[in-house]
Amino acid sequence: DRVLDTNLKAVFTLTKAVVEKMVERGKGGKVINVASIGALIGWPNMSAYCASKGGCLQLTKAMALEWIRYNIQVNAILPGYVETPMNTEFFAGEAGQKVIKACIPMRRLARIEEMKGVAILLASEASSFMTGSAVVVDGGQTCT
């Protein structure tokens, strides 16, 4: 429940509230959801996480269709493994290094800063014909 509440219900609730204000304003807007490559591939012992991120991806597509009439575009970023304070210790260890070597063709984790460019693209006019899209940023992991 906690994973679904955080990764799916919170996205739905927050986005709905923000979009109501966008519609009232009447100037369109951009919504960028953060899902995960877990929306595209399954991992053992991660069923709640993968289901929540898959739901976020489908929510992105449904919202894109529902809100395009208001000129509101809804897209998602799907990161792979990103180095964060929560996982630094694991990925520095032997087990984490094995995961990196076995799963990520670029042989490293993404840095949080590497998500910024995609977010800027999706928030800018450069993405004016994108809605319901999912941009994968995973160092090639979903290619394998």
PDB file of N, CA, C and O in Angstrom, residues 11-20 22-23 28-31 33 59-74 131:
ATOM      1  N   VAL A  11       0.869  10.680  -7.379  1.00  0.00           N
ATOM      2  CA  VAL A  11       1.000  11.296  -8.706  1.00  0.00           C
ATOM      3  C   VAL A  11      -0.384  11.692  -9.216  1.00  0.00           C
ATOM      4  O   VAL A  11      -0.588  12.809  -9.708  1.00  0.00           O
ATOM      5  N   PHE A  12      -1.340  10.789  -9.093  1.00  0.00           N
ATOM      6  CA  PHE A  12      -2.701  11.068  -9.547  1.00  0.00           C
ATOM      7  C   PHE A  12      -3.304  12.261  -8.812  1.00  0.00           C
ATOM      8  O   PHE A  12      -3.814  13.201  -9.427  1.00  0.00           O
ATOM      9  N   THR A  13      -3.224  12.246  -7.494  1.00  0.00           N
ATOM     10  CA  THR A  13      -3.844  13.286  -6.675  1.00  0.00           C
ATOM     11  C   THR A  13      -3.203  14.653  -6.908  1.00  0.00           C
ATOM     12  O   THR A  13      -3.902  15.654  -7.116  1.00  0.00           O
ATOM     13  N   LEU A  14      -1.885  14.701  -6.887  1.00  0.00           N
ATOM     14  CA  LEU A  14      -1.180  15.968  -7.080  1.00  0.00           C
ATOM     15  C   LEU A  14      -1.397  16.517  -8.482  1.00  0.00           C
ATOM     16  O   LEU A  14      -1.699  17.704  -8.660  1.00  0.00           O
ATOM     17  N   THR A  15      -1.273  15.659  -9.483  1.00  0.00           N
ATOM     18  CA  THR A  15      -1.426  16.118 -10.861  1.00  0.00           C
ATOM     19  C   THR A  15      -2.838  16.633 -11.112  1.00  0.00           C
ATOM     20  O   THR A  15      -3.020  17.675 -11.750  1.00  0.00           O
ATOM     21  N   LYS A  16      -3.821  15.933 -10.600  1.00  0.00           N
ATOM     22  CA  LYS A  16      -5.201  16.375 -10.782  1.00  0.00           C
ATOM     23  C   LYS A  16      -5.409  17.766 -10.186  1.00  0.00           C
ATOM     24  O   LYS A  16      -6.044  18.626 -10.799  1.00  0.00           O
ATOM     25  N   ALA A  17      -4.858  18.004  -9.008  1.00  0.00           N
ATOM     26  CA  ALA A  17      -4.999  19.313  -8.358  1.00  0.00           C
ATOM     27  C   ALA A  17      -4.306  20.413  -9.163  1.00  0.00           C
ATOM     28  O   ALA A  17      -4.857  21.509  -9.334  1.00  0.00           O
ATOM     29  N   VAL A  18      -3.127  20.132  -9.656  1.00  0.00           N
ATOM     30  CA  VAL A  18      -2.379  21.127 -10.435  1.00  0.00           C
ATOM     31  C   VAL A  18      -3.084  21.408 -11.758  1.00  0.00           C
ATOM     32  O   VAL A  18      -3.204  22.568 -12.180  1.00  0.00           O
ATOM     33  N   VAL A  19      -3.554  20.369 -12.408  1.00  0.00           N
ATOM     34  CA  VAL A  19      -4.206  20.553 -13.706  1.00  0.00           C
ATOM     35  C   VAL A  19      -5.502  21.354 -13.566  1.00  0.00           C
ATOM     36  O   VAL A  19      -5.833  22.145 -14.456  1.00  0.00           O
ATOM     37  N   GLU A  20      -6.218  21.200 -12.480  1.00  0.00           N
ATOM     38  CA  GLU A  20      -7.417  22.017 -12.265  1.00  0.00           C
ATOM     39  C   GLU A  20      -7.073  23.502 -12.346  1.00  0.00           C
ATOM     40  O   GLU A  20      -7.799  24.290 -12.963  1.00  0.00           O
ATOM     41  N   MET A  22      -4.414  24.756 -13.905  1.00  0.00           N
ATOM     42  CA  MET A  22      -4.006  25.037 -15.282  1.00  0.00           C
ATOM     43  C   MET A  22      -5.236  25.277 -16.164  1.00  0.00           C
ATOM     44  O   MET A  22      -5.241  26.197 -16.985  1.00  0.00           O
ATOM     45  N   VAL A  23      -6.257  24.459 -16.004  1.00  0.00           N
ATOM     46  CA  VAL A  23      -7.481  24.604 -16.792  1.00  0.00           C
ATOM     47  C   VAL A  23      -8.141  25.934 -16.476  1.00  0.00           C
ATOM     48  O   VAL A  23      -8.553  26.664 -17.389  1.00  0.00           O
ATOM     49  N   GLY A  28      -2.948  26.397 -20.954  1.00  0.00           N
ATOM     50  CA  GLY A  28      -2.277  25.121 -21.185  1.00  0.00           C
ATOM     51  C   GLY A  28      -1.216  24.863 -20.132  1.00  0.00           C
ATOM     52  O   GLY A  28      -1.204  25.493 -19.071  1.00  0.00           O
ATOM     53  N   GLY A  29      -0.335  23.943 -20.439  1.00  0.00           N
ATOM     54  CA  GLY A  29       0.736  23.652 -19.499  1.00  0.00           C
ATOM     55  C   GLY A  29       1.401  22.329 -19.782  1.00  0.00           C
ATOM     56  O   GLY A  29       1.076  21.636 -20.751  1.00  0.00           O
ATOM     57  N   LYS A  30       2.335  22.004 -18.928  1.00  0.00           N
ATOM     58  CA  LYS A  30       3.131  20.781 -19.062  1.00  0.00           C
ATOM     59  C   LYS A  30       3.122  20.035 -17.737  1.00  0.00           C
ATOM     60  O   LYS A  30       3.290  20.638 -16.678  1.00  0.00           O
ATOM     61  N   VAL A  31       2.926  18.738 -17.817  1.00  0.00           N
ATOM     62  CA  VAL A  31       3.025  17.862 -16.660  1.00  0.00           C
ATOM     63  C   VAL A  31       4.110  16.836 -16.973  1.00  0.00           C
ATOM     64  O   VAL A  31       4.111  16.242 -18.051  1.00  0.00           O
ATOM     65  N   ASN A  33       5.654  13.491 -15.310  1.00  0.00           N
ATOM     66  CA  ASN A  33       5.624  12.457 -14.284  1.00  0.00           C
ATOM     67  C   ASN A  33       6.950  11.711 -14.300  1.00  0.00           C
ATOM     68  O   ASN A  33       7.604  11.617 -15.333  1.00  0.00           O
ATOM     69  N   LEU A  59      -1.109   6.005 -16.481  1.00  0.00           N
ATOM     70  CA  LEU A  59      -1.758   7.227 -16.019  1.00  0.00           C
ATOM     71  C   LEU A  59      -1.298   8.409 -16.867  1.00  0.00           C
ATOM     72  O   LEU A  59      -2.111   9.250 -17.265  1.00  0.00           O
ATOM     73  N   THR A  60      -0.025   8.468 -17.167  1.00  0.00           N
ATOM     74  CA  THR A  60       0.526   9.523 -18.020  1.00  0.00           C
ATOM     75  C   THR A  60      -0.176   9.534 -19.377  1.00  0.00           C
ATOM     76  O   THR A  60      -0.581  10.590 -19.878  1.00  0.00           O
ATOM     77  N   LYS A  61      -0.336   8.372 -19.975  1.00  0.00           N
ATOM     78  CA  LYS A  61      -0.970   8.282 -21.301  1.00  0.00           C
ATOM     79  C   LYS A  61      -2.446   8.674 -21.243  1.00  0.00           C
ATOM     80  O   LYS A  61      -2.931   9.413 -22.111  1.00  0.00           O
ATOM     81  N   ALA A  62      -3.158   8.198 -20.220  1.00  0.00           N
ATOM     82  CA  ALA A  62      -4.576   8.536 -20.098  1.00  0.00           C
ATOM     83  C   ALA A  62      -4.765  10.032 -19.848  1.00  0.00           C
ATOM     84  O   ALA A  62      -5.630  10.676 -20.457  1.00  0.00           O
ATOM     85  N   MET A  63      -3.940  10.598 -18.961  1.00  0.00           N
ATOM     86  CA  MET A  63      -4.021  12.028 -18.688  1.00  0.00           C
ATOM     87  C   MET A  63      -3.704  12.840 -19.941  1.00  0.00           C
ATOM     88  O   MET A  63      -4.335  13.869 -20.195  1.00  0.00           O
ATOM     89  N   ALA A  64      -2.736  12.377 -20.720  1.00  0.00           N
ATOM     90  CA  ALA A  64      -2.379  13.083 -21.957  1.00  0.00           C
ATOM     91  C   ALA A  64      -3.593  13.184 -22.879  1.00  0.00           C
ATOM     92  O   ALA A  64      -3.863  14.252 -23.457  1.00  0.00           O
ATOM     93  N   LEU A  65      -4.324  12.096 -23.001  1.00  0.00           N
ATOM     94  CA  LEU A  65      -5.503  12.098 -23.865  1.00  0.00           C
ATOM     95  C   LEU A  65      -6.636  12.936 -23.277  1.00  0.00           C
ATOM     96  O   LEU A  65      -7.354  13.624 -24.010  1.00  0.00           O
ATOM     97  N   GLU A  66      -6.809  12.889 -21.975  1.00  0.00           N
ATOM     98  CA  GLU A  66      -7.895  13.623 -21.332  1.00  0.00           C
ATOM     99  C   GLU A  66      -7.678  15.129 -21.341  1.00  0.00           C
ATOM    100  O   GLU A  66      -8.631  15.900 -21.446  1.00  0.00           O
ATOM    101  N   TRP A  67      -6.427  15.562 -21.234  1.00  0.00           N
ATOM    102  CA  TRP A  67      -6.161  16.978 -21.027  1.00  0.00           C
ATOM    103  C   TRP A  67      -5.606  17.712 -22.244  1.00  0.00           C
ATOM    104  O   TRP A  67      -5.406  18.927 -22.188  1.00  0.00           O
ATOM    105  N   ILE A  68      -5.412  17.015 -23.347  1.00  0.00           N
ATOM    106  CA  ILE A  68      -4.881  17.704 -24.531  1.00  0.00           C
ATOM    107  C   ILE A  68      -5.865  18.763 -25.027  1.00  0.00           C
ATOM    108  O   ILE A  68      -5.465  19.786 -25.581  1.00  0.00           O
ATOM    109  N   ARG A  69      -7.151  18.559 -24.770  1.00  0.00           N
ATOM    110  CA  ARG A  69      -8.146  19.562 -25.203  1.00  0.00           C
ATOM    111  C   ARG A  69      -7.953  20.905 -24.504  1.00  0.00           C
ATOM    112  O   ARG A  69      -8.452  21.930 -24.945  1.00  0.00           O
ATOM    113  N   TYR A  70      -7.227  20.898 -23.392  1.00  0.00           N
ATOM    114  CA  TYR A  70      -6.890  22.128 -22.667  1.00  0.00           C
ATOM    115  C   TYR A  70      -5.469  22.591 -22.985  1.00  0.00           C
ATOM    116  O   TYR A  70      -4.940  23.469 -22.301  1.00  0.00           O
ATOM    117  N   ASN A  71      -4.867  21.994 -23.989  1.00  0.00           N
ATOM    118  CA  ASN A  71      -3.482  22.286 -24.362  1.00  0.00           C
ATOM    119  C   ASN A  71      -2.512  21.976 -23.213  1.00  0.00           C
ATOM    120  O   ASN A  71      -1.529  22.672 -23.001  1.00  0.00           O
ATOM    121  N   ILE A  72      -2.816  20.922 -22.474  1.00  0.00           N
ATOM    122  CA  ILE A  72      -1.933  20.449 -21.411  1.00  0.00           C
ATOM    123  C   ILE A  72      -1.298  19.148 -21.888  1.00  0.00           C
ATOM    124  O   ILE A  72      -2.006  18.195 -22.237  1.00  0.00           O
ATOM    125  N   GLN A  73       0.027  19.156 -21.927  1.00  0.00           N
ATOM    126  CA  GLN A  73       0.777  17.983 -22.352  1.00  0.00           C
ATOM    127  C   GLN A  73       1.267  17.235 -21.121  1.00  0.00           C
ATOM    128  O   GLN A  73       1.730  17.839 -20.158  1.00  0.00           O
ATOM    129  N   VAL A  74       1.155  15.917 -21.180  1.00  0.00           N
ATOM    130  CA  VAL A  74       1.562  15.072 -20.064  1.00  0.00           C
ATOM    131  C   VAL A  74       2.546  14.030 -20.597  1.00  0.00           C
ATOM    132  O   VAL A  74       2.213  13.259 -21.499  1.00  0.00           O
ATOM    133  N   THR A 131       3.099  14.379 -26.292  1.00  0.00           N
ATOM    134  CA  THR A 131       2.201  14.159 -25.159  1.00  0.00           C
ATOM    135  C   THR A 131       1.940  12.666 -25.065  1.00  0.00           C
ATOM    136  O   THR A 131       1.856  11.973 -26.077  1.00  0.00           O
TER     137      THR A 131
END
